[in-house]
Amino acid sequence: MTLREHDPESVGGYRIESRIGTGGMGVVYLGRSASGRAVAVKVVHTRYADNPEFRARFRQEIAAARRVSGAFTAPVVDADPEAARPWMATAFVPGRTLADRVDESGPLEWPALRRLGTELAEALREIHRAEVVHRDLKPSNVLLLEGEGDDGAVRVIDFGISRAADSDVRTQTGMVMGSPPFMAPEQFSRPHEVGPAVDVFSLGAVLVYAATGHSPFEAENAYLAAYNTVHGEPRLGELPGGMRPLIARCLAKEPADRPTSGEVLEALAALPEELTDGTPAEEPTPAPEIPLTETVTSPLGGTEAVRPGRLRRARLLRDSTDRGHRGRRLWAAVAVVAVLGGTGAAAVAVVTDDPVSTVDDAVPAAPRTPSAGTAPAGWRPWHNALGSDGKDQPMGLGPSCTPDALGVFCASEQVALMRLDPASGNTDWTKPMSRKQVDGFTLRQPVVRDGTVFVYGADRSQGVDAYDARTGELLWQLKGPLGDFEYLGGALLVRLDPLDSPGSARYAAYEPRTGKELWRRELSTSSPSPLYEGPGGTLYADLRGGSGGIARVDARTGRTLSSVTAPKGDLWLATIHDSTAYYARWQDDSGVSADFFVQDLGSGKTRRIDFPWSVEPEAPPLVHGDTLYIFDYGNETLLALDVKRGKPLWSSSRDLRVFSEPSYHDGRLYVTMPDTSILALDPRTGKEIGRTSPSFDTAGRSFEELSPSSVPPLLVGDVLYGVTGPGVFSVPDVT
């Protein structure tokens, strides 16, 4: 692969010649030492360089790779985990991955398959003797050497998520580390407790892939593959008969039922070097169907794209020290970490050309309600880079914008508030920001409702300023510092004390246009953000950890109208939608969850859904009817789940690289793409309806240089508005 404009000329004294590959965490280059020796140089992406946990994991990767360097691994030559961009150089191994070999030439014949199995088992035996667990053995992490005398020899690469037995560096909270469908069941449900048995499970899955061209738990997408891994039986019918019982033992659900890597090596070495004619192959066993039951193991997570204040609330919650009040920025459906291997192959599960659906393809597209057919007078497609020259700005440093029918409203470090004309994208008016330096000042995404815009005060006091959305007239203001604010139930709800106040929270409600105080009340709660939208001018208040369960409150008077007892346990209230509460249960003090609860706030009845893996729920889902729509930031995919039946409906292909939270408008789902186009999807099947043309030129920039958007597309009449790293834009709706 050729070098790109921003690639380094050298790293650690090694001259960079070309790219070997790229993935979610870094880039691998072919480099040369001063003496001419070829090395593979792995360099992490800039955006991870300041993450202490990532640096700790990278140090662990280097230590693990050095610890197991031997006949079946690529030895570490040099490394600098403390560099501005941490890097590691290993001996360059000429060859291709097992994934490439099978993709290009088909499944392996018996002699090559037997050799692969014995050498992989021997490699794992040596890795385990060094007290290291690889945890991500898969076809793209197995290199087959090329060249005289070495053709077909095995090297195991990428110890990016390995763990030494004596290491105290934990997997990032909530991250399921690995690559379905080559992961063991316990990696989904107990990721902090994995041992050498997970590598044996992966070895069995890799050998099935090498022999058949598919994994034993093949499915249309990563989520269903994980379900099959935890609950289904492996497809082994195409394996050579003599190997089948051994592989079945490797793929046992319980770690204790699997052989050790040494036992696998002995069993494979005992098999004949040539197969006899009496080795029949059975018909493949079909993958089990997911039962349509009320309680089912399924991934769950998502975003609530329609409320501008949610991401702000998410970031504030993320800073909370109480594990029960964790953040809501990401709710990873399957947090499959793409750690780059020596070949640059990312740890991505099943990738298809089109969105995968469990819905019959014959089902017609969801009917669409005719739109108003309107656009602002004189409107034409436009884009505005907001002074960045169209370059993607680091997350949190650029302007924070909210699109609305009256325009796009943005706040930045320099401008308290500005409005872009919805027809042209030109700046209508701006409100200057005080130049006074204030410790702890943060930006707030503007909240726009009913012709009024609310932002943090221009005086930098962390108060609230309310403006007329059309004219920019300052309507009223509150001096700070204040904890946070949101528009709920027809009122502006303001937290009057800091978010970390123990045991209670003081709230006041204000008339949005006049600033008249409607009520003031202290809520006994342990939640830093306890209020949610309710029906008919009401609110729901999360009073757990304080005076009770979930209370329904009149938004205009602050009076409690009714209450229900919340489910017991250390549960996180993810969101409330249509009088239904969605909770997740924490596992001990890990901050991850494998149990989910859905409660009717009228009757108080609760039902439970189990996950087949542990997740860290950090953002509310976008709920429409009985379906949750989830933007998985980590994998840049969109997932739809039927909560009523507990069934995954469909998942977008990772090839699409979904790049924003989703929105639901007029019978369609909309998401922004990396090239700044907007994609429309059928919400029932995930099938692409169409997409707009890109608004910014992103040519020459890799995905790693761009940032997913926290703001979903907005449809107003026949016009779409989008917010991306390069800026904001407006385009005609997909026809």
XYZ file of C-alpha atoms in Angstrom:
735
model
C 0.000 0.000 0.000
C 1.334 3.420 -0.947
C 2.063 6.055 1.659
C -0.369 8.917 2.234
C 0.242 12.610 2.668
C 0.249 12.564 6.474
C 2.258 9.353 6.922
C 5.636 9.800 8.663
C 8.905 9.577 6.732
C 10.564 7.751 9.622
C 9.636 6.311 13.024
C 12.217 5.718 15.727
C 15.029 5.888 13.194
C 13.368 3.417 10.813
C 12.775 4.754 7.298
C 9.157 4.201 6.271
C 8.713 2.712 2.797
C 5.036 1.754 2.509
C 1.885 0.843 4.388
C 1.282 -2.797 5.226
C -2.197 -2.179 6.571
C -4.415 -0.066 8.813
C -7.068 -0.682 11.421
C -9.085 0.904 14.195
C -6.150 1.473 16.566
C -3.170 2.113 14.338
C -1.203 1.738 11.125
C 1.473 -0.829 10.296
C 4.285 0.299 7.986
C 7.103 -1.476 6.230
C 10.281 0.160 7.501
C 14.047 -0.190 7.066
C 16.749 0.092 9.660
C 20.005 1.909 8.931
C 21.548 -1.454 8.001
C 18.716 -2.245 5.574
C 16.865 -4.774 7.746
C 13.114 -4.891 7.008
C 10.782 -4.344 9.962
C 7.050 -3.987 10.498
C 6.420 -0.773 12.446
C 3.094 -0.462 14.251
C 2.170 3.174 15.067
C -0.971 4.013 17.038
C -3.405 6.651 15.825
C -2.927 10.166 17.189
C -6.330 10.234 18.870
C -5.331 7.385 21.191
C -1.920 8.737 22.127
C -3.255 10.768 25.077
C -5.350 7.914 26.457
C -3.526 6.559 29.551
C -5.434 3.270 29.448
C -4.534 2.711 25.815
C -0.865 3.456 26.515
C -0.947 0.962 29.366
C -2.438 -1.653 27.065
C 0.153 -0.893 24.395
C 2.967 -1.330 26.927
C 1.361 -4.645 27.817
C 1.283 -5.634 24.149
C 4.999 -4.901 23.794
C 5.830 -6.834 26.951
C 3.695 -9.799 25.865
C 5.181 -9.855 22.366
C 8.713 -9.793 23.810
C 7.821 -12.478 26.295
C 6.653 -14.952 23.657
C 9.110 -14.169 20.861
C 10.088 -17.505 19.395
C 9.814 -19.835 16.437
C 6.108 -19.134 15.882
C 5.909 -15.375 16.480
C 7.389 -12.231 14.939
C 10.082 -11.078 17.418
C 10.073 -7.512 18.738
C 13.026 -5.488 17.431
C 12.406 -2.089 19.016
C 9.619 -0.089 20.657
C 8.782 3.219 22.326
C 5.458 3.221 24.199
C 6.236 6.700 25.606
C 6.617 8.423 22.220
C 4.152 11.112 21.145
C 2.653 8.358 18.990
C 3.604 5.032 20.598
C 5.177 2.486 18.219
C 6.587 -1.008 18.090
C 8.822 -2.610 15.458
C 8.878 -6.359 14.837
C 10.835 -8.445 12.363
C 9.119 -8.259 8.985
C 7.623 -11.637 8.075
C 7.064 -12.084 4.322
C 3.844 -13.941 3.806
C 0.086 -13.616 3.730
C -2.529 -14.134 6.360
C -4.605 -17.278 6.612
C -7.632 -15.105 5.823
C -6.037 -13.959 2.556
C -4.909 -17.497 1.718
C -8.414 -18.972 2.119
C -10.037 -16.020 0.372
C -7.724 -16.315 -2.639
C -7.251 -20.093 -2.923
C -10.062 -21.717 -0.959
C -9.947 -24.077 2.046
C -6.734 -25.934 2.857
C -6.180 -29.516 1.799
C -5.462 -32.083 4.527
C -1.639 -31.987 4.643
C -1.590 -28.174 4.862
C -4.488 -28.216 7.346
C -2.738 -30.727 9.612
C 0.480 -28.692 9.498
C -1.413 -25.494 10.283
C -3.096 -27.125 13.270
C 0.050 -28.609 14.760
C 2.087 -25.415 14.355
C -0.697 -23.222 15.766
C -1.134 -25.578 18.713
C 2.620 -25.552 19.327
C 2.652 -21.743 19.087
C -0.154 -21.502 21.655
C 1.618 -23.978 23.924
C 4.697 -21.741 23.947
C 2.596 -18.599 24.420
C 0.785 -20.172 27.362
C 4.042 -21.420 28.863
C 5.142 -17.781 28.866
C 1.959 -17.117 30.900
C 0.374 -15.007 28.157
C -3.147 -15.334 26.755
C -3.467 -14.065 23.176
C -7.299 -13.547 23.248
C -7.623 -12.622 19.569
C -6.474 -15.634 17.542
C -8.221 -15.389 14.168
C -7.354 -15.962 10.492
C -6.035 -12.422 9.988
C -3.642 -12.862 12.933
C -2.101 -16.037 11.515
C 0.666 -15.497 8.971
C 1.689 -18.221 6.507
C 5.274 -17.684 5.411
C 6.262 -17.708 1.776
C 9.637 -18.650 0.409
C 11.913 -21.616 -0.086
C 11.967 -23.906 2.922
C 9.392 -21.871 4.852
C 6.377 -22.043 2.572
C 3.319 -22.550 4.779
C 5.108 -22.141 8.107
C 3.011 -20.386 10.747
C 3.591 -17.157 12.662
C 1.127 -15.797 15.234
C 0.949 -11.998 15.288
C -0.838 -9.139 17.073
C -0.670 -9.374 20.835
C -2.583 -6.082 21.076
C -5.231 -7.417 23.451
C -3.242 -10.239 25.002
C -2.858 -10.436 28.742
C -0.008 -11.702 30.862
C -1.026 -13.881 33.768
C 0.638 -11.500 36.243
C -0.654 -8.310 34.624
C -2.980 -5.975 36.494
C -3.861 -3.924 33.428
C -7.547 -4.521 32.888
C -9.488 -4.521 29.688
C -11.069 -1.121 29.131
C -14.344 -1.075 31.013
C -17.186 -2.353 28.907
C -15.033 -3.433 25.991
C -15.502 -6.941 24.662
C -12.034 -7.597 23.314
C -11.745 -9.875 20.314
C -13.363 -10.754 17.003
C -16.560 -12.756 16.735
C -17.059 -15.423 15.454
C -13.625 -16.613 16.683
C -14.172 -15.609 20.323
C -14.989 -17.963 23.183
C -18.357 -17.619 24.958
C -16.753 -16.346 28.174
C -15.180 -13.423 26.295
C -18.688 -12.042 25.835
C -20.005 -12.657 29.335
C -16.887 -12.590 31.559
C -14.201 -10.639 29.654
C -12.098 -10.003 32.760
C -11.855 -13.695 33.655
C -10.516 -15.240 30.455
C -7.638 -17.714 30.487
C -5.687 -19.928 28.068
C -8.865 -21.863 27.236
C -10.118 -18.945 25.108
C -7.158 -19.420 22.777
C -7.964 -23.123 22.433
C -11.540 -22.241 21.506
C -10.244 -19.770 18.914
C -7.826 -22.396 17.592
C -10.754 -24.737 16.961
C -12.683 -21.984 15.191
C -9.659 -21.046 13.062
C -9.139 -24.657 11.980
C -12.798 -24.938 10.976
C -12.362 -21.779 8.912
C -9.182 -23.100 7.293
C -10.878 -26.402 6.403
C -14.233 -25.045 5.218
C -13.923 -21.344 4.413
C -16.354 -20.345 7.171
C -16.289 -20.125 10.944
C -18.197 -22.719 13.008
C -20.610 -20.010 14.158
C -20.990 -18.132 10.897
C -23.827 -15.587 10.789
C -24.922 -12.576 8.824
C -23.438 -10.116 11.310
C -21.312 -9.895 14.428
C -24.275 -9.794 16.790
C -25.851 -12.998 15.511
C -22.428 -14.660 15.363
C -21.994 -13.875 19.049
C -25.428 -15.305 19.801
C -24.568 -18.495 17.927
C -21.245 -18.753 19.768
C -22.907 -18.574 23.171
C -26.001 -20.690 22.444
C -25.616 -22.563 19.166
C -23.872 -25.735 18.089
C -20.839 -25.410 15.799
C -20.993 -26.395 12.132
C -18.434 -29.187 11.870
C -19.911 -31.460 9.188
C -17.429 -30.393 6.501
C -14.385 -31.191 8.633
C -12.320 -34.301 7.950
C -13.803 -37.028 10.138
C -10.639 -37.696 12.108
C -10.382 -34.066 13.214
C -14.033 -33.562 14.123
C -14.083 -34.946 17.724
C -11.005 -32.922 18.678
C -12.394 -29.672 17.283
C -15.720 -30.311 19.020
C -13.823 -30.503 22.333
C -11.965 -27.269 21.541
C -15.314 -25.550 20.956
C -16.906 -26.662 24.217
C -18.954 -23.908 25.879
C -17.284 -24.369 29.272
C -13.535 -23.583 29.474
C -12.897 -26.556 31.764
C -14.215 -28.951 29.093
C -11.611 -27.916 26.511
C -8.218 -29.579 26.055
C -5.016 -27.640 26.666
C -2.960 -26.407 23.737
C -0.425 -29.153 24.491
C -3.139 -31.821 24.343
C -4.372 -30.419 21.044
C -0.832 -30.622 19.671
C -0.484 -34.275 20.718
C -3.864 -35.203 19.212
C -3.160 -33.490 15.882
C 0.349 -34.955 15.664
C -1.173 -38.433 16.091
C -3.422 -38.010 13.035
C -2.150 -39.554 9.785
C -0.245 -37.327 7.368
C -2.465 -38.544 4.533
C -6.207 -39.141 4.677
C -7.608 -42.483 3.554
C -10.658 -42.737 1.351
C -12.731 -43.763 4.339
C -12.921 -40.289 5.838
C -16.447 -39.164 5.017
C -17.696 -35.637 5.410
C -21.117 -35.083 6.880
C -23.660 -32.540 5.804
C -23.115 -29.157 7.473
C -25.170 -28.553 10.568
C -27.302 -25.441 10.049
C -26.879 -22.598 12.497
C -29.722 -22.449 15.024
C -32.449 -19.925 14.573
C -32.908 -17.297 17.259
C -36.075 -18.139 19.200
C -38.739 -15.462 19.303
C -39.274 -15.389 23.036
C -39.961 -12.668 25.524
C -36.542 -13.137 27.114
C -33.590 -13.698 24.835
C -29.907 -12.987 24.905
C -29.252 -10.103 22.557
C -26.919 -7.132 22.314
C -28.357 -3.840 23.344
C -27.152 -0.290 23.242
C -27.563 2.947 21.360
C -28.069 6.630 21.115
C -30.924 9.050 21.485
C -30.346 11.344 18.584
C -33.306 13.680 18.790
C -32.490 15.510 22.020
C -29.574 17.963 21.652
C -28.795 18.042 25.359
C -28.239 14.299 25.665
C -24.621 14.232 24.534
C -23.787 17.090 26.871
C -25.498 15.169 29.653
C -23.544 12.122 28.563
C -20.188 13.837 28.927
C -21.154 15.255 32.297
C -22.300 11.864 33.495
C -19.112 10.272 32.231
C -17.140 12.403 34.685
C -19.108 11.085 37.656
C -17.071 9.042 40.125
C -19.995 6.816 41.183
C -20.085 3.670 39.026
C -23.895 3.800 39.037
C -23.825 7.130 37.226
C -21.593 6.326 34.334
C -21.527 8.223 31.074
C -23.897 7.980 28.131
C -21.678 8.883 25.198
C -21.334 5.311 23.924
C -23.505 2.343 24.561
C -21.524 -0.244 22.627
C -23.724 -3.032 21.290
C -20.671 -5.223 20.827
C -17.553 -3.267 21.660
C -15.332 -5.275 19.329
C -11.989 -3.516 19.552
C -10.195 -3.352 16.220
C -6.585 -3.844 17.300
C -4.261 -3.857 14.321
C -2.152 -6.920 13.614
C 1.172 -7.251 11.822
C -0.661 -7.401 8.504
C -2.844 -4.432 9.307
C -6.034 -6.483 9.377
C -8.640 -4.998 11.718
C -10.523 -7.123 14.197
C -13.856 -6.910 12.448
C -16.442 -9.654 12.426
C -18.558 -10.680 9.456
C -18.600 -7.889 6.884
C -21.087 -8.027 4.040
C -21.650 -5.884 1.014
C -25.133 -4.870 2.093
C -26.903 -4.320 5.400
C -27.779 -7.698 6.878
C -31.368 -8.345 7.785
C -33.235 -11.168 9.453
C -36.393 -9.760 7.873
C -37.642 -11.484 4.713
C -36.352 -9.599 1.693
C -39.827 -9.804 0.216
C -41.138 -7.449 2.879
C -41.838 -4.119 1.169
C -40.196 -0.947 2.345
C -41.898 0.872 5.179
C -44.574 3.239 3.892
C -43.515 6.836 3.909
C -45.783 9.651 4.951
C -45.759 12.363 2.277
C -43.573 15.247 3.416
C -44.638 18.837 3.430
C -42.639 19.327 0.228
C -41.213 22.541 1.580
C -37.838 24.245 1.661
C -36.824 27.688 2.927
C -37.404 30.442 0.387
C -34.425 30.683 -1.952
C -32.842 27.526 -0.556
C -29.998 25.856 -2.411
C -27.599 23.143 -1.178
C -24.840 24.692 0.919
C -21.990 23.879 3.273
C -20.114 25.986 5.803
C -16.709 24.952 7.178
C -17.072 27.341 10.150
C -13.573 28.673 9.678
C -11.864 25.274 9.599
C -11.245 25.229 5.821
C -13.171 21.958 5.720
C -10.647 20.103 7.888
C -11.992 17.736 10.479
C -11.550 19.343 13.878
C -10.544 17.354 16.957
C -13.589 16.261 18.914
C -14.509 18.858 21.510
C -12.415 21.675 20.006
C -14.576 22.823 17.114
C -17.923 24.628 17.256
C -20.828 22.703 18.767
C -23.875 22.975 16.500
C -27.569 22.104 16.596
C -29.660 22.151 13.377
C -33.247 23.376 13.556
C -35.955 24.474 11.118
C -35.050 28.089 11.936
C -31.345 27.602 11.155
C -28.193 25.957 12.467
C -27.132 27.297 15.862
C -23.494 27.004 16.919
C -21.416 27.871 19.992
C -17.645 27.977 20.210
C -14.803 29.241 22.370
C -14.947 32.558 20.508
C -18.688 32.960 19.852
C -21.369 32.465 22.475
C -23.977 31.807 19.780
C -24.328 32.197 16.032
C -27.117 31.389 13.596
C -26.568 30.111 10.082
C -29.369 30.929 7.668
C -31.219 27.682 6.794
C -31.495 28.703 3.121
C -27.914 29.777 2.423
C -25.706 28.669 5.321
C -24.465 32.230 5.717
C -24.095 33.719 9.188
C -27.195 35.729 10.139
C -26.010 36.996 13.493
C -23.499 36.249 16.242
C -23.287 36.863 19.972
C -19.724 37.484 21.162
C -18.139 35.471 23.932
C -16.448 37.229 26.842
C -12.651 37.180 26.617
C -12.425 36.687 30.370
C -10.450 33.593 31.329
C -12.454 31.328 33.618
C -11.231 28.028 35.045
C -13.433 25.064 34.227
C -15.446 26.753 31.476
C -16.940 24.241 29.036
C -18.955 24.501 25.843
C -22.602 23.452 25.721
C -24.365 22.303 22.573
C -27.186 24.801 21.991
C -30.671 23.605 22.899
C -33.279 24.841 20.396
C -36.998 24.420 21.127
C -40.091 26.347 20.099
C -38.247 29.359 18.705
C -35.898 29.764 21.672
C -32.192 28.923 21.924
C -30.492 28.150 25.233
C -26.701 28.200 25.666
C -24.180 28.677 28.416
C -23.796 32.362 29.252
C -21.592 34.619 27.163
C -20.017 35.894 30.413
C -18.421 32.443 30.909
C -20.058 32.097 34.326
C -21.560 28.743 33.303
C -24.995 30.285 33.535
C -27.811 30.177 30.971
C -28.616 32.693 28.214
C -31.934 32.443 26.353
C -32.178 33.987 22.852
C -34.934 34.429 20.310
C -34.013 31.955 17.570
C -35.126 34.277 14.767
C -33.771 37.655 15.809
C -30.978 36.783 18.229
C -32.532 39.016 20.895
C -31.419 38.136 24.425
C -34.638 37.207 26.227
C -33.331 36.442 29.714
C -30.374 34.969 31.539
C -29.336 33.193 34.714
C -25.954 33.793 36.281
C -23.835 30.739 37.002
C -22.263 28.515 37.918
C -25.068 26.035 37.265
C -24.879 22.264 36.930
C -26.729 21.713 33.639
C -29.974 22.477 31.841
C -32.447 20.748 29.520
C -35.755 21.558 27.843
C -38.267 18.974 29.066
C -42.047 18.957 29.314
C -42.403 22.489 27.931
C -40.101 24.042 30.550
C -36.384 24.722 30.929
C -35.118 22.547 33.771
C -31.947 23.877 35.415
C -29.816 22.065 37.932
C -28.775 24.725 40.444
C -25.936 22.833 42.125
C -22.904 20.926 40.837
C -23.416 17.469 39.348
C -21.386 15.799 42.067
C -23.556 17.033 44.951
C -24.085 13.998 47.215
C -27.554 12.661 47.993
C -29.713 15.351 46.424
C -30.110 17.745 43.524
C -31.685 21.215 43.524
C -33.725 21.935 40.399
C -35.709 24.919 39.164
C -38.092 25.116 36.204
C -38.419 28.278 34.084
C -40.844 29.568 31.500
C -38.822 29.225 28.265
C -39.625 32.632 26.737
C -39.740 34.849 29.821
C -37.466 33.145 32.358
C -40.230 33.232 34.983
C -39.509 30.678 37.668
C -42.257 28.051 37.760
C -41.072 25.989 40.702
C -38.021 25.010 42.691
C -37.495 21.641 44.325
C -34.809 19.495 45.893
C -34.826 15.944 44.567
C -33.486 13.195 46.786
C -31.528 11.160 44.244
C -28.102 9.738 43.557
C -28.340 10.463 39.815
C -26.459 13.487 38.442
C -29.132 13.883 35.740
C -32.391 12.430 37.065
C -35.081 14.061 34.853
C -36.605 12.606 31.683
C -39.364 13.644 29.276
C -42.820 12.251 30.054
C -46.144 12.390 28.203
C -48.524 15.360 28.275
C -46.370 17.986 29.969
C -44.977 15.664 32.609
C -41.496 14.576 33.671
C -40.087 11.395 35.118
C -37.689 11.774 38.032
C -35.218 9.058 38.957
C -35.331 9.169 42.766
C -33.470 5.914 43.363
C -30.708 6.168 45.913
C -32.775 8.823 47.622
C -36.469 8.994 48.451
C -37.914 6.310 46.202
C -38.270 4.853 42.727
C -39.412 6.596 39.529
C -41.796 9.520 40.080
C -44.031 11.199 37.501
C -43.920 14.968 38.018
C -45.989 17.859 36.600
C -43.516 19.923 34.560
C -45.359 23.207 35.258
C -45.827 22.850 39.015
C -43.202 20.351 40.161
C -45.830 18.291 42.006
C -45.465 14.511 42.149
C -48.394 12.859 40.349
C -47.544 9.186 40.866
C -44.605 6.844 41.376
C -43.546 3.235 40.860
C -40.956 1.108 42.596
C -37.899 0.572 40.428
C -36.355 -2.875 39.914
C -33.950 -3.792 42.685
C -30.188 -3.899 42.282
C -27.407 -1.691 40.995
C -29.234 -0.613 37.838
C -28.450 2.251 35.508
C -31.465 4.035 33.999
C -30.473 4.293 30.342
C -33.526 6.161 29.059
C -37.267 6.608 29.401
C -39.405 6.586 26.272
C -43.191 6.451 25.915
C -43.698 5.748 29.646
C -41.250 2.841 29.507
C -37.984 2.778 31.428
C -34.904 0.920 30.225
C -32.326 -0.184 32.825
C -29.009 -2.047 32.776
C -27.519 -4.003 35.683
C -23.873 -3.456 36.633
C -21.649 -6.481 37.142
C -20.053 -6.011 40.547
C -17.999 -2.791 40.315
C -16.862 -3.295 36.717
C -19.184 -0.745 35.104
C -20.311 -3.307 32.526
C -23.652 -5.017 32.143
C -25.068 -8.243 30.774
C -28.667 -7.834 32.023
C -31.313 -5.406 30.819
C -34.708 -4.527 32.273
C -37.740 -2.939 30.633
C -40.355 -1.444 32.974
C -43.857 -0.160 32.245
C -44.024 3.001 34.366
C -47.822 2.836 34.511
C -48.171 -0.639 35.993
C -44.638 -1.023 37.351
C -44.291 -4.426 35.659
C -40.752 -5.305 34.634
C -39.326 -7.908 32.278
C -35.716 -8.897 31.741
C -33.551 -9.386 28.650
C -30.178 -11.102 28.944
C -27.126 -10.251 26.853
C -24.753 -12.947 25.595
C -21.868 -10.593 26.393
C -21.008 -7.751 28.742
C -21.418 -4.198 27.493
C -20.957 -0.744 28.949
C -24.167 1.173 28.331
C -23.170 4.806 27.925
C -25.783 6.393 25.672
C -29.563 6.150 25.454
C -30.992 4.228 22.512
C -33.072 5.839 19.792
C -36.450 4.222 20.448
C -39.239 4.035 17.858
C -42.145 1.756 18.635
C -40.744 -1.566 19.826
C -37.388 -1.060 18.129
C -34.097 0.280 19.425
C -31.663 1.766 16.917
C -28.055 1.783 18.064
C -25.035 3.581 16.676
C -22.005 1.516 17.649
C -19.202 4.102 17.648
C -16.525 1.447 18.042
C -17.499 -0.490 14.910
C -19.215 2.345 13.017
C -22.312 0.232 12.457
C -26.022 0.647 13.056
C -27.988 -2.102 14.801
C -31.756 -2.545 15.091
C -33.277 -4.613 17.913
C -36.864 -5.716 18.492
C -37.249 -5.236 22.244
C -40.734 -6.757 22.424
C -39.529 -10.094 21.042
C -35.902 -9.741 22.158
C -34.658 -10.244 18.610
C -31.867 -8.544 16.650
C -33.490 -7.332 13.424
C -30.574 -6.218 11.292
C -27.129 -4.707 11.323
C -25.547 -2.427 8.767
C -22.402 -3.555 7.016
C -19.214 -2.135 8.506
C -18.220 -1.331 4.924
C -20.758 1.489 5.141
C -18.839 3.144 8.011
C -21.835 4.806 9.653
C -20.496 8.067 11.052
C -23.233 9.641 13.189
C -25.989 8.896 15.605
C -29.213 7.975 13.778
C -32.407 9.979 13.457
C -35.901 8.828 12.517
C -37.915 11.043 10.189
C -40.941 10.374 8.027
C -40.616 6.569 8.049
C -36.872 6.505 7.389
C -33.619 6.293 9.308
C -30.900 8.808 8.472
C -27.183 8.642 9.274
C -24.178 10.695 8.185
C -21.303 8.960 6.371
C -17.540 9.670 6.543
C -17.583 11.441 3.159
C -20.258 13.848 4.544
C -23.094 12.292 2.554
C -26.337 11.279 4.301
C -27.665 7.739 4.001
C -31.380 6.856 4.220
C -32.298 3.352 5.409
C -35.529 1.396 5.666
C -36.025 1.137 9.456
C -37.536 -2.373 9.216
C -34.925 -4.043 7.056
C -31.844 -1.829 7.130
C -31.830 -1.753 3.323
C -30.394 1.364 1.743
C -33.037 3.650 0.218
C -30.549 6.145 -1.151
C -27.930 8.677 -0.230
C -27.094 12.299 -0.888
C -23.978 13.647 -2.552
C -21.043 14.536 -0.245
C -20.962 18.155 0.885
C -17.232 18.409 1.695
C -14.187 17.127 -0.142
C -12.641 14.430 2.073
C -10.456 12.932 -0.648
C -6.996 11.987 0.546
C -8.067 11.730 4.178
C -8.351 8.320 5.792
C -11.184 7.323 8.107
C -8.749 7.572 11.004
C -8.349 11.310 10.355
C -12.111 11.920 10.569
C -14.351 11.919 13.640
C -17.853 10.436 13.931
C -20.537 13.037 14.573
C -22.630 13.108 17.727
C -25.347 15.078 15.907
C -27.851 13.122 13.782
C -29.159 14.428 10.444
C -32.278 16.595 10.669
C -35.041 16.507 8.048
C -37.138 19.656 7.656
C -39.667 19.362 4.834
C -37.598 18.193 1.863
C -34.263 19.455 3.222
C -31.651 17.601 5.258
C -29.200 19.303 7.612
C -26.034 17.593 8.815
C -23.192 18.356 11.229
C -19.784 16.727 10.660
C -16.138 17.291 11.593
C -15.464 19.418 8.479
C -18.509 21.647 9.149
C -22.267 21.851 8.634
C -24.256 21.388 5.440
C -27.719 21.250 3.884
C -28.788 18.989 1.001
C -32.048 17.839 -0.616
C -33.697 14.780 0.888
C -33.055 11.388 -0.667
C -35.757 10.701 -3.248
